[in-house]
Amino acid sequence: MLSKKLEKALNNQIQIEAESSQVYLSMASWAEVQGLEGIATFMYDQSDEERMHMLKLIKFVNERGGHAKVSTLNAPKFDFGTFQKMFQELLEHEIFVSNSINELVHITLQEKDYATHNFLQWYVAEQIEEEALARTILDKINLIGNDKGGLYLFDRDVQQITANSAAAPPSGA
Ligand code: OFO
């Protein structure tokens, strides 16, 4: 059975995952309108992943005798300026999510809830992967600078990342 404190913290994380999904959905829409097909595909995929993170939490909370809450969400930005800035925001957002997961893990230890502690390790690992991916993408962006041909290749490359992750077996979903 979840403690009230942990239930509240997990419900907060449910909202964060849902908002992450909305942020990436808005990024996907922005990229699509700019004609950046590969980037848009990548962001749609990220958005779906965040929804999956949210659902996994909802099911866990309910399974452990809590009641998962579906909350009103803050609207994401509509305009992201440049794709470089957008990917920088993606990294910053993932760092924010990692901090929030760390805080949750900390609470499980305070509450001596080792089942939830164990469950959250999947998120800890997922955050390491997502931050690393965002950093790899930013390195590529820095390499191409303002080169138009480079941007074309980058857009194709990013789409490839999505195709590869879709082909990979689900990571414990
Ligand atoms: Fe990458 O945010 Fe979910 O966990």
Short mmCIF file of C-alpha atoms and ligand atoms in Angstrom, two decimals:
data_model
loop_
_atom_site.label_atom_id
_atom_site.label_comp_id
_atom_site.label_asym_id
_atom_site.label_seq_id
_atom_site.Cartn_x
_atom_site.Cartn_y
_atom_site.Cartn_z
CA MET A 1 0.00 0.00 0.00
CA LEU A 2 1.34 3.42 -0.94
CA SER A 3 1.74 6.06 1.74
CA LYS A 4 -0.25 9.26 1.17
CA LYS A 5 2.98 11.18 0.73
CA LEU A 6 4.24 8.83 -1.97
CA GLU A 7 0.86 8.66 -3.69
CA LYS A 8 0.87 12.44 -3.94
CA ALA A 9 4.43 12.51 -5.29
CA LEU A 10 3.65 9.81 -7.86
CA ASN A 11 0.54 11.70 -8.95
CA ASN A 12 2.70 14.75 -9.42
CA GLN A 13 5.03 12.68 -11.61
CA ILE A 14 2.02 11.51 -13.64
CA GLN A 15 1.29 15.14 -14.40
CA ILE A 16 4.93 15.80 -15.33
CA GLU A 17 4.97 12.86 -17.77
CA ALA A 18 1.68 14.03 -19.30
CA GLU A 19 3.03 17.56 -19.68
CA SER A 20 6.24 16.16 -21.22
CA SER A 21 4.10 14.37 -23.78
CA GLN A 22 2.34 17.66 -24.59
CA VAL A 23 5.63 19.59 -24.83
CA TYR A 24 7.02 17.10 -27.37
CA LEU A 25 3.74 17.04 -29.25
CA SER A 26 3.91 20.80 -29.61
CA MET A 27 7.56 20.52 -30.75
CA ALA A 28 6.48 17.92 -33.33
CA SER A 29 3.77 20.19 -34.66
CA TRP A 30 6.17 23.15 -34.86
CA ALA A 31 8.79 21.07 -36.70
CA GLU A 32 6.19 19.70 -39.10
CA VAL A 33 5.05 23.19 -40.04
CA GLN A 34 8.70 24.17 -40.67
CA GLY A 35 9.01 21.27 -43.13
CA LEU A 36 11.38 19.39 -40.82
CA GLU A 37 9.82 15.99 -41.36
CA GLY A 38 12.49 13.91 -39.65
CA ILE A 39 12.54 16.07 -36.55
CA ALA A 40 8.73 16.04 -36.44
CA THR A 41 8.68 12.23 -36.59
CA PHE A 42 11.25 12.08 -33.80
CA MET A 43 9.20 14.43 -31.61
CA TYR A 44 5.91 12.60 -32.24
CA ASP A 45 7.67 9.47 -31.14
CA GLN A 46 9.05 11.15 -28.00
CA SER A 47 5.55 12.36 -27.21
CA ASP A 48 4.17 8.82 -27.45
CA GLU A 49 6.95 7.57 -25.18
CA GLU A 50 6.10 10.10 -22.51
CA ARG A 51 2.47 9.06 -22.64
CA MET A 52 3.63 5.50 -22.11
CA HIS A 53 5.68 6.66 -19.08
CA MET A 54 2.55 8.30 -17.72
CA LEU A 55 0.36 5.22 -18.24
CA LYS A 56 2.91 2.98 -16.57
CA LEU A 57 2.77 5.22 -13.48
CA ILE A 58 -1.04 5.38 -13.48
CA LYS A 59 -1.30 1.61 -13.54
CA PHE A 60 1.31 1.23 -10.82
CA VAL A 61 -0.38 3.71 -8.46
CA ASN A 62 -3.75 1.96 -8.85
CA GLU A 63 -2.22 -1.47 -8.48
CA ARG A 64 -0.63 -0.45 -5.19
CA GLY A 65 -3.90 0.66 -3.63
CA GLY A 66 -3.62 4.35 -4.54
CA HIS A 67 -5.75 6.38 -6.91
CA ALA A 68 -3.96 7.81 -9.94
CA LYS A 69 -5.02 11.33 -10.71
CA VAL A 70 -5.49 12.83 -14.18
CA SER A 71 -4.91 16.56 -13.88
CA THR A 72 -5.30 19.70 -15.94
CA LEU A 73 -2.10 20.34 -17.86
CA ASN A 74 -0.12 23.50 -18.47
CA ALA A 75 -0.09 24.38 -22.17
CA PRO A 76 3.31 23.97 -23.82
CA LYS A 77 4.98 26.66 -25.93
CA PHE A 78 3.63 27.14 -29.45
CA ASP A 79 6.75 28.52 -31.13
CA PHE A 80 10.27 27.16 -30.55
CA GLY A 81 12.31 29.70 -32.54
CA THR A 82 14.91 27.45 -34.13
CA PHE A 83 15.38 23.70 -34.12
CA GLN A 84 18.70 24.21 -32.30
CA LYS A 85 16.92 26.01 -29.46
CA MET A 86 14.21 23.38 -29.48
CA PHE A 87 16.66 20.53 -28.90
CA GLN A 88 18.36 22.54 -26.17
CA GLU A 89 14.95 22.82 -24.52
CA LEU A 90 14.43 19.09 -24.92
CA LEU A 91 17.66 18.42 -23.00
CA GLU A 92 16.76 20.91 -20.28
CA HIS A 93 13.33 19.38 -19.96
CA GLU A 94 14.77 15.89 -19.59
CA ILE A 95 17.17 17.13 -16.89
CA PHE A 96 14.17 18.59 -15.06
CA VAL A 97 12.37 15.22 -15.32
CA SER A 98 15.47 13.37 -14.08
CA ASN A 99 15.61 15.63 -11.03
CA SER A 100 11.98 14.96 -10.35
CA ILE A 101 12.50 11.18 -10.60
CA ASN A 102 15.47 11.45 -8.24
CA GLU A 103 13.32 13.30 -5.75
CA LEU A 104 10.71 10.53 -5.99
CA VAL A 105 13.35 7.87 -5.39
CA HIS A 106 14.46 9.83 -2.35
CA ILE A 107 10.90 9.80 -0.96
CA THR A 108 10.63 6.01 -1.43
CA LEU A 109 13.65 5.63 0.84
CA GLN A 110 12.20 7.98 3.44
CA GLU A 111 8.93 6.00 3.35
CA LYS A 112 10.80 2.68 3.29
CA ASP A 113 8.75 1.65 0.24
CA TYR A 114 11.16 -0.68 -1.52
CA ALA A 115 8.63 -1.96 -4.05
CA THR A 116 8.16 1.56 -5.41
CA HIS A 117 11.88 2.13 -5.15
CA ASN A 118 12.40 -0.91 -7.34
CA PHE A 119 9.69 0.15 -9.79
CA LEU A 120 11.29 3.58 -10.23
CA GLN A 121 14.64 2.14 -11.27
CA TRP A 122 13.17 1.70 -14.76
CA TYR A 123 12.63 5.48 -14.89
CA VAL A 124 16.12 6.17 -13.58
CA ALA A 125 17.59 4.08 -16.42
CA GLU A 126 15.25 5.62 -18.98
CA GLN A 127 16.30 9.13 -17.97
CA ILE A 128 19.98 8.28 -18.40
CA GLU A 129 19.20 7.12 -21.95
CA GLU A 130 17.05 10.11 -22.82
CA GLU A 131 19.55 12.65 -21.53
CA ALA A 132 22.35 10.91 -23.41
CA LEU A 133 20.32 10.91 -26.62
CA ALA A 134 19.53 14.62 -26.29
CA ARG A 135 23.25 15.37 -25.74
CA THR A 136 24.26 13.30 -28.78
CA ILE A 137 21.76 15.18 -30.91
CA LEU A 138 23.02 18.55 -29.64
CA ASP A 139 26.60 17.54 -30.49
CA LYS A 140 25.48 16.80 -34.05
CA ILE A 141 23.69 20.13 -34.25
CA ASN A 142 26.84 21.94 -33.16
CA LEU A 143 28.79 20.11 -35.85
CA ILE A 144 26.54 21.21 -38.70
CA GLY A 145 26.30 24.86 -37.61
CA ASN A 146 24.38 26.79 -40.28
CA ASP A 147 25.09 24.45 -43.17
CA LYS A 148 21.88 23.79 -45.15
CA GLY A 149 23.06 20.46 -46.55
CA GLY A 150 24.02 19.49 -43.03
CA LEU A 151 20.53 20.30 -41.82
CA TYR A 152 19.04 18.09 -44.54
CA LEU A 153 21.23 15.17 -43.46
CA PHE A 154 20.56 15.88 -39.79
CA ASP A 155 16.80 15.80 -40.36
CA ARG A 156 17.15 12.41 -42.05
CA ASP A 157 19.46 11.16 -39.29
CA VAL A 158 17.06 12.09 -36.52
CA GLN A 159 14.27 10.24 -38.32
CA GLN A 160 16.56 7.22 -38.40
CA ILE A 161 16.89 7.33 -34.60
CA THR A 162 13.10 7.07 -34.41
CA ALA A 163 13.00 4.20 -36.89
CA ASN A 164 15.68 2.34 -34.91
CA SER A 165 13.90 2.79 -31.59
CA ALA A 166 10.64 1.59 -33.18
CA ALA A 167 12.42 -1.53 -34.45
CA ALA A 168 14.02 -2.22 -31.04
CA PRO A 169 12.16 -4.43 -28.56
CA PRO A 170 10.19 -2.37 -25.99
CA SER A 171 12.42 -1.49 -23.03
CA GLY A 172 10.28 -2.95 -20.27
CA ALA A 173 7.07 -1.10 -21.20
FE1 OFO B 1 11.80 11.46 -20.37
O1 OFO B 1 10.41 11.84 -19.26
FE2 OFO B 1 9.39 10.42 -19.06
O2 OFO B 1 10.32 9.64 -17.73
#
